[in-house]
Backbone as JSON Lines, residues from 0, in Angstrom:
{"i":0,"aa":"X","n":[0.82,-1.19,0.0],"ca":[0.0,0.0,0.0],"c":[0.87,1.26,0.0]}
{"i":1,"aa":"X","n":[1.98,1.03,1.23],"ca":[3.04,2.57,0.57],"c":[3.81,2.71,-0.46]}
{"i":2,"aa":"X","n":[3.92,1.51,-1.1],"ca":[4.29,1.85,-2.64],"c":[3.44,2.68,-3.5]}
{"i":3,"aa":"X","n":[2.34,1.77,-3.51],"ca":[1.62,2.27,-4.54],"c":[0.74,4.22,-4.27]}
{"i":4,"aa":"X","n":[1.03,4.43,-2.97],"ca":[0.61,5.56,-2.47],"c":[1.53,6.59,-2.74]}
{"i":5,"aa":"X","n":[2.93,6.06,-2.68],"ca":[4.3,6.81,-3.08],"c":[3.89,7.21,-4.68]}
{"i":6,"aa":"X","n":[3.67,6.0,-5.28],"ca":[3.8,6.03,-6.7],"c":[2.71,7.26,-6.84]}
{"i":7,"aa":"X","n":[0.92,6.91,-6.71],"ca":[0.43,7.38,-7.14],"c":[0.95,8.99,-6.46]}
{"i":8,"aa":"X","n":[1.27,9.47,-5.38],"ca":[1.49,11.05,-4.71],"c":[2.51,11.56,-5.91]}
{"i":9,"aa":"X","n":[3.51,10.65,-6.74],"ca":[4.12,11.32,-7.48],"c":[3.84,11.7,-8.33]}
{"i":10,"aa":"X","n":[2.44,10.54,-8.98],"ca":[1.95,11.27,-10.3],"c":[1.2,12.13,-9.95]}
{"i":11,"aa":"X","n":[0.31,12.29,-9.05],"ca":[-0.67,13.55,-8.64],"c":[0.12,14.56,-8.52]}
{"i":12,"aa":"X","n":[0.91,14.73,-7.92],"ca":[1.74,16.22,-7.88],"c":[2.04,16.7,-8.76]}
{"i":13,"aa":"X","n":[2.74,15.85,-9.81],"ca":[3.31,15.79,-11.28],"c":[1.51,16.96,-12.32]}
{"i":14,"aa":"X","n":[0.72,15.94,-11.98],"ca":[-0.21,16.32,-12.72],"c":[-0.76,17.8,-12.26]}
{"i":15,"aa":"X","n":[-0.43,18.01,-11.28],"ca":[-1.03,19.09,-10.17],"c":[-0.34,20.61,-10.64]}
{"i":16,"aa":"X","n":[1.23,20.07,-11.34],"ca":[1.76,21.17,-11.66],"c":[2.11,21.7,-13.06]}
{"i":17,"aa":"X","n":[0.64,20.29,-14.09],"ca":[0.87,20.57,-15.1],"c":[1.6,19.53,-16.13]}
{"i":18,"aa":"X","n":[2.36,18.76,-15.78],"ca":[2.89,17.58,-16.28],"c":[1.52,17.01,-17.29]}
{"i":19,"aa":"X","n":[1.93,16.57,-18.06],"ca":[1.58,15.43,-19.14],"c":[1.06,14.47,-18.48]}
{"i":20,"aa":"X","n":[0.25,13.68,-18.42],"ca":[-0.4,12.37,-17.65],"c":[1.01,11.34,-18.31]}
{"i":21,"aa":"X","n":[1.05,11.25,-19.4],"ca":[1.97,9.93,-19.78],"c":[3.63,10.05,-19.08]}
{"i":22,"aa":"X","n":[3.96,11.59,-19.22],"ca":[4.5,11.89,-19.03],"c":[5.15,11.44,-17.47]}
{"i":23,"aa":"X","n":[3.96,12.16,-16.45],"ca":[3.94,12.1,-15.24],"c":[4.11,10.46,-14.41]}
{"i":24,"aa":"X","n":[3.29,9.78,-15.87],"ca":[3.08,8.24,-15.36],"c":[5.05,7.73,-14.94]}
{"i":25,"aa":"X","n":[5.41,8.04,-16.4],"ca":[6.85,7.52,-16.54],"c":[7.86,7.86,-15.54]}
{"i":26,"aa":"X","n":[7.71,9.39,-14.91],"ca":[7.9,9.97,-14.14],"c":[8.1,9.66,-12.47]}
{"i":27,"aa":"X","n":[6.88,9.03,-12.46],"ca":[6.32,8.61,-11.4],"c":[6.88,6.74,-11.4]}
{"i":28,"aa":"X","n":[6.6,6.27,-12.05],"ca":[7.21,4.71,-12.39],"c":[8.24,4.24,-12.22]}
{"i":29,"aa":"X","n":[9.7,5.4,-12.62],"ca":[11.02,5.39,-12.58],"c":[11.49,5.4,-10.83]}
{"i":30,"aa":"X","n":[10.83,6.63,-10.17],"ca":[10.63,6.88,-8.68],"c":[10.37,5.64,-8.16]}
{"i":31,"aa":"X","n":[9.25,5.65,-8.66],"ca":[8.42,4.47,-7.84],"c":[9.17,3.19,-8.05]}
{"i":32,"aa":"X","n":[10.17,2.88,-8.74],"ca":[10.43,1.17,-9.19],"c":[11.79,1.43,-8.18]}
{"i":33,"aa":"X","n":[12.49,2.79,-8.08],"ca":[13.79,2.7,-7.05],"c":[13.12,2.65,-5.77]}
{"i":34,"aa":"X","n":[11.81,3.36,-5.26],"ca":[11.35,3.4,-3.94],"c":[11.08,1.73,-3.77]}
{"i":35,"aa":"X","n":[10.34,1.1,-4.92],"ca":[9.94,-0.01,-4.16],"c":[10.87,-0.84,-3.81]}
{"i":36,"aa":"X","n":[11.9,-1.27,-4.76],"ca":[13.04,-1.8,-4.48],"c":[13.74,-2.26,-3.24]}
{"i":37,"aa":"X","n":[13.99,-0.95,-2.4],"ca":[13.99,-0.98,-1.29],"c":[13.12,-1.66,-0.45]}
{"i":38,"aa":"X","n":[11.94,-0.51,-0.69],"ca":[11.24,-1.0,0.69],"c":[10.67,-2.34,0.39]}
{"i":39,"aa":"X","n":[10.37,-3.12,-0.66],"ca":[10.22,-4.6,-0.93],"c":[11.15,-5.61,-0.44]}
{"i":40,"aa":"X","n":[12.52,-4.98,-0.85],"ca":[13.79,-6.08,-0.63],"c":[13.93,-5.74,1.3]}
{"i":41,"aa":"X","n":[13.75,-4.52,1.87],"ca":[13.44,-4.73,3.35],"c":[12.82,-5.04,4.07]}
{"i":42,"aa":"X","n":[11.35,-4.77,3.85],"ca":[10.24,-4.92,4.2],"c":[9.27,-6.16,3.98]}
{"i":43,"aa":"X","n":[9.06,-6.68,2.56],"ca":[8.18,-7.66,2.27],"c":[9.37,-8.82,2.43]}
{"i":44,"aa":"X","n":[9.57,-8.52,1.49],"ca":[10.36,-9.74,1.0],"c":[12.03,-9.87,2.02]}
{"i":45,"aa":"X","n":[11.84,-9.77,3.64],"ca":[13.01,-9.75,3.89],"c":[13.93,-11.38,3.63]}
{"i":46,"aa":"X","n":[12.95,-12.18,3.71],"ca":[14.03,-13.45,3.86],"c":[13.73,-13.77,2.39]}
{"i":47,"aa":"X","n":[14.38,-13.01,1.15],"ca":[14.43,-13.56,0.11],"c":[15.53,-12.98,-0.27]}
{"i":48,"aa":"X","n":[15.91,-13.33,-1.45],"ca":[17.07,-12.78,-2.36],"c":[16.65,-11.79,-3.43]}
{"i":49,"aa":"X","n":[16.98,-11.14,-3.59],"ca":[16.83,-10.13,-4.31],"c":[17.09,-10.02,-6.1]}
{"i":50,"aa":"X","n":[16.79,-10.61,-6.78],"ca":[17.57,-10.88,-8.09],"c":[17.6,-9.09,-9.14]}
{"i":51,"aa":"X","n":[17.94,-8.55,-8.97],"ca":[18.32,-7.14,-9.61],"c":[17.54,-6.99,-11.15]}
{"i":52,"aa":"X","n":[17.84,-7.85,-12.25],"ca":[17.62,-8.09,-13.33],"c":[16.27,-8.48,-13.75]}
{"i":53,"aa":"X","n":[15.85,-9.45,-12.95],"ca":[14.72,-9.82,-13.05],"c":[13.52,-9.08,-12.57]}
{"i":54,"aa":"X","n":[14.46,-7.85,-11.86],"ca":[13.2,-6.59,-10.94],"c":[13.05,-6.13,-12.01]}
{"i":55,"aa":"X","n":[14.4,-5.23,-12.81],"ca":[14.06,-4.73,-13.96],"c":[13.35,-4.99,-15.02]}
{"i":56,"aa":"X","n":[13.23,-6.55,-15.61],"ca":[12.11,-6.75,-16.26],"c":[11.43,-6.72,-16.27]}
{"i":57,"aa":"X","n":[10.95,-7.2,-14.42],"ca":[9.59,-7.08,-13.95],"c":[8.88,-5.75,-14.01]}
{"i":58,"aa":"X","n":[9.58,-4.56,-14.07],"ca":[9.05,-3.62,-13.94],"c":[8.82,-2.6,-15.0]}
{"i":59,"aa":"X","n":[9.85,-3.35,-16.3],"ca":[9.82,-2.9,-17.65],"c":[8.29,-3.4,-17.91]}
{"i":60,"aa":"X","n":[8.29,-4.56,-18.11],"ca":[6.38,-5.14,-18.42],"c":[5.5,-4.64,-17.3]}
{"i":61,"aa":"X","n":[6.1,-4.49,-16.27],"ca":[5.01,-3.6,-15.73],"c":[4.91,-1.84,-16.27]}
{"i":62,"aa":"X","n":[5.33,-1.25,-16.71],"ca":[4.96,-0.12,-16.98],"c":[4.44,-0.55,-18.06]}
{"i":63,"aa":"X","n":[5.18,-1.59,-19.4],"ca":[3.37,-1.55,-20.51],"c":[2.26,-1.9,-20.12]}
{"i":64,"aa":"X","n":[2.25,-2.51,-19.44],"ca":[1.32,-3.12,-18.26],"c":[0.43,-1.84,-17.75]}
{"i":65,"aa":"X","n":[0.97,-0.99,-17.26],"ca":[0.59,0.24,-16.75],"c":[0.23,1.35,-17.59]}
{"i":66,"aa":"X","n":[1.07,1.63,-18.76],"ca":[0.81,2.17,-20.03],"c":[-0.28,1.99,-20.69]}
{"i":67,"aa":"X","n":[-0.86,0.91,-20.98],"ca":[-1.67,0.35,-21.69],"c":[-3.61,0.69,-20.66]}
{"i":68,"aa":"X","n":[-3.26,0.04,-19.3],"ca":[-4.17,0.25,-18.33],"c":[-4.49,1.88,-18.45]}
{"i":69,"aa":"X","n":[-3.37,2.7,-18.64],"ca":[-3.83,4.32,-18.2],"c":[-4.37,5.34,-19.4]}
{"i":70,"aa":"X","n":[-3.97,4.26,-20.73],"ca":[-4.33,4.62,-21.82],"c":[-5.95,4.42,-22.05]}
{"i":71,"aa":"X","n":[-6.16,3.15,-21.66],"ca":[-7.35,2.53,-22.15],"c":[-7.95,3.6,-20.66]}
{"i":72,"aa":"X","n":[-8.03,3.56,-19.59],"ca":[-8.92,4.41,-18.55],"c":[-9.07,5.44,-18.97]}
{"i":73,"aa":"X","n":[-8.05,6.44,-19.31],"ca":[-8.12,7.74,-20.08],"c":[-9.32,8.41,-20.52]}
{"i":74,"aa":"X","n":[-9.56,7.05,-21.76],"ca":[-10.32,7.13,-22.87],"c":[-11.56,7.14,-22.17]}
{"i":75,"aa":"X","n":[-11.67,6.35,-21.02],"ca":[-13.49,6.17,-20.68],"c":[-14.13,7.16,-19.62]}
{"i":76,"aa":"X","n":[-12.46,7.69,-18.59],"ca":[-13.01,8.53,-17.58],"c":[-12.29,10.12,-17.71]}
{"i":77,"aa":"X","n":[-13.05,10.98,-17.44],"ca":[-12.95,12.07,-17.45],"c":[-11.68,12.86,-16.44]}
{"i":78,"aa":"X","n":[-11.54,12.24,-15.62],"ca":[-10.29,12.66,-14.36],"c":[-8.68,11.73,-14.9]}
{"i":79,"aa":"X","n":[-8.05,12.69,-15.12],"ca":[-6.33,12.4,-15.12],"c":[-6.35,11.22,-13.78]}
{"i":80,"aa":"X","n":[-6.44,11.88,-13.0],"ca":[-6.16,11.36,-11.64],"c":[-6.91,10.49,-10.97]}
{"i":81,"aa":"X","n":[-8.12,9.83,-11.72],"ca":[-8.72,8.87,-11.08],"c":[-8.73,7.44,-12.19]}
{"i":82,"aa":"X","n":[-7.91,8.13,-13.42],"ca":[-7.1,7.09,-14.29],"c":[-6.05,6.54,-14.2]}
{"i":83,"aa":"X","n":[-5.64,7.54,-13.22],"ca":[-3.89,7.68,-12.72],"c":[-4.28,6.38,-11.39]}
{"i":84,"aa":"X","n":[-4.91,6.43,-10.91],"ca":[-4.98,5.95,-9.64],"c":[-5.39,4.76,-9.68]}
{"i":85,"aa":"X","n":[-6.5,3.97,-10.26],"ca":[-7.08,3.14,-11.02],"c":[-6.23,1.91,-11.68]}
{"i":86,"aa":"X","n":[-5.25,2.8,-12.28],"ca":[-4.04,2.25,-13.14],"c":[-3.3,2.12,-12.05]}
{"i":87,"aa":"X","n":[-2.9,2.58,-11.26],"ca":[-1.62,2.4,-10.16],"c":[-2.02,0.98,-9.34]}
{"i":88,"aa":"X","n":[-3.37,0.64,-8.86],"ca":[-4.27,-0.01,-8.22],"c":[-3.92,-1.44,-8.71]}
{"i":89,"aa":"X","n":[-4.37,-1.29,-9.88],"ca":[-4.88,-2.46,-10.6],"c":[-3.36,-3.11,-10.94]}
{"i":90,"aa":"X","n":[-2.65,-2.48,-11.55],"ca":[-0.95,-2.93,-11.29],"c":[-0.54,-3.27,-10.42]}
{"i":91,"aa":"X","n":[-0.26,-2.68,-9.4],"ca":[-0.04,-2.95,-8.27],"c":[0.41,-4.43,-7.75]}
{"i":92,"aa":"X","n":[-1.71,-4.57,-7.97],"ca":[-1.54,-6.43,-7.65],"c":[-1.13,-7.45,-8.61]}
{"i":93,"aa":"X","n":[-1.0,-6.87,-10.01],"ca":[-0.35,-7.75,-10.6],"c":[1.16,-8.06,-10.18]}
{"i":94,"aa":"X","n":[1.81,-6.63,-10.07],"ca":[3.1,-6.79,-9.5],"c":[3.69,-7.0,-8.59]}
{"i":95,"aa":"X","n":[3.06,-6.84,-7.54],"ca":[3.34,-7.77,-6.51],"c":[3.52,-9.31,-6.57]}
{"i":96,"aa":"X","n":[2.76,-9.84,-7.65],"ca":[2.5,-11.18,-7.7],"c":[3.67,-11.79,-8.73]}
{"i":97,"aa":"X","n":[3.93,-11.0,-9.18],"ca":[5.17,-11.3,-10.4],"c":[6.78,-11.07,-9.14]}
{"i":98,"aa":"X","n":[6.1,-9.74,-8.27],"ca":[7.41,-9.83,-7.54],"c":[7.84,-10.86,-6.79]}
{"i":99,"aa":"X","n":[6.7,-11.39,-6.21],"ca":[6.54,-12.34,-5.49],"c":[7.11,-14.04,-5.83]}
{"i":100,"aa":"X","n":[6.63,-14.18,-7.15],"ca":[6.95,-15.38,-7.59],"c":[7.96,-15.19,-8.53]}
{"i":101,"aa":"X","n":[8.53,-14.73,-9.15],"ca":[9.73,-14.51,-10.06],"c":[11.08,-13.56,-9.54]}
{"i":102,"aa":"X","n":[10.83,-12.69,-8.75],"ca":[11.68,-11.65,-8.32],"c":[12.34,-11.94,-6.95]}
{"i":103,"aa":"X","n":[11.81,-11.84,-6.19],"ca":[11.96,-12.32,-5.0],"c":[11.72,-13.53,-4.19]}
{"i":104,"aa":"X","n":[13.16,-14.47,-4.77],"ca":[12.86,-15.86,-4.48],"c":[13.6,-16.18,-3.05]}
{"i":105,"aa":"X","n":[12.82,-17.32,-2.29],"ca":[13.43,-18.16,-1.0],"c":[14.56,-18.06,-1.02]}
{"i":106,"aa":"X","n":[15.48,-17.65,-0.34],"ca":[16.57,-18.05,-0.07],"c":[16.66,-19.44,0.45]}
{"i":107,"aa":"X","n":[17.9,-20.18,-0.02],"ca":[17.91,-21.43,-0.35],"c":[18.68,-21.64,1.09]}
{"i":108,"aa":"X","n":[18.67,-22.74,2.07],"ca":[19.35,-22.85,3.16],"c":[21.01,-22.98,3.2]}
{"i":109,"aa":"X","n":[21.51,-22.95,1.98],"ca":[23.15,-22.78,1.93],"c":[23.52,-20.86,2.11]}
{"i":110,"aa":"X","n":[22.56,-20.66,1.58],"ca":[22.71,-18.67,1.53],"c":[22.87,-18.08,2.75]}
């Protein structure tokens, strides 16, 4: 939940001062993929390993992932920011679940 609250406060501000929605998204995504990093590899996922590479992919398909979600909301709702948010939401739990099972694996009992 403080990821995705981080994420979305960055695009709202972003948008707040005028930023581009796509713009702001990417903006906000880049932030948001170093914030989670952290607080995932400390917080959630402490007794796992961390695989670096595989975050990055994970989070490359997650922004088309996210791209695609904020494009298509755009189109149907009238608010930047409740497309923005919507989209942050709905990702979210996909990515967690990708972080979960591909990213952040068991540490193996020799580690």
């Amino acid at each position: 939940m403080l990821n995705a609250a981080f994420g979305y406060g960055v695009y709202a501000l972003l948008l707040f001062v005028g930023v581009n929605l796509f713009a702001a998204q990417i903006i906000a995504h880049l932030l948001g993929m170093t914030f989670n990093y952290f607080m995932f590899r400390r917080h959630v996922f402490r007794d796992s390993r961390a695989a670096v590479a595989p975050y990055i992919a994970a989070y490359a398909v997650n922004y088309a992932l996210s791209l695609a979600t904020l494009a298509g909301l755009n189109r149907v709702l009238a608010s930047d920011y409740l497309a923005g948010f919507l989209s942050i939401v709905l990702v979210a739990m996909v990515n967690f679940v990708v972080l979960k099972f591909l990213v952040f694996l068991p540490k193996s009992a020799g580690q």
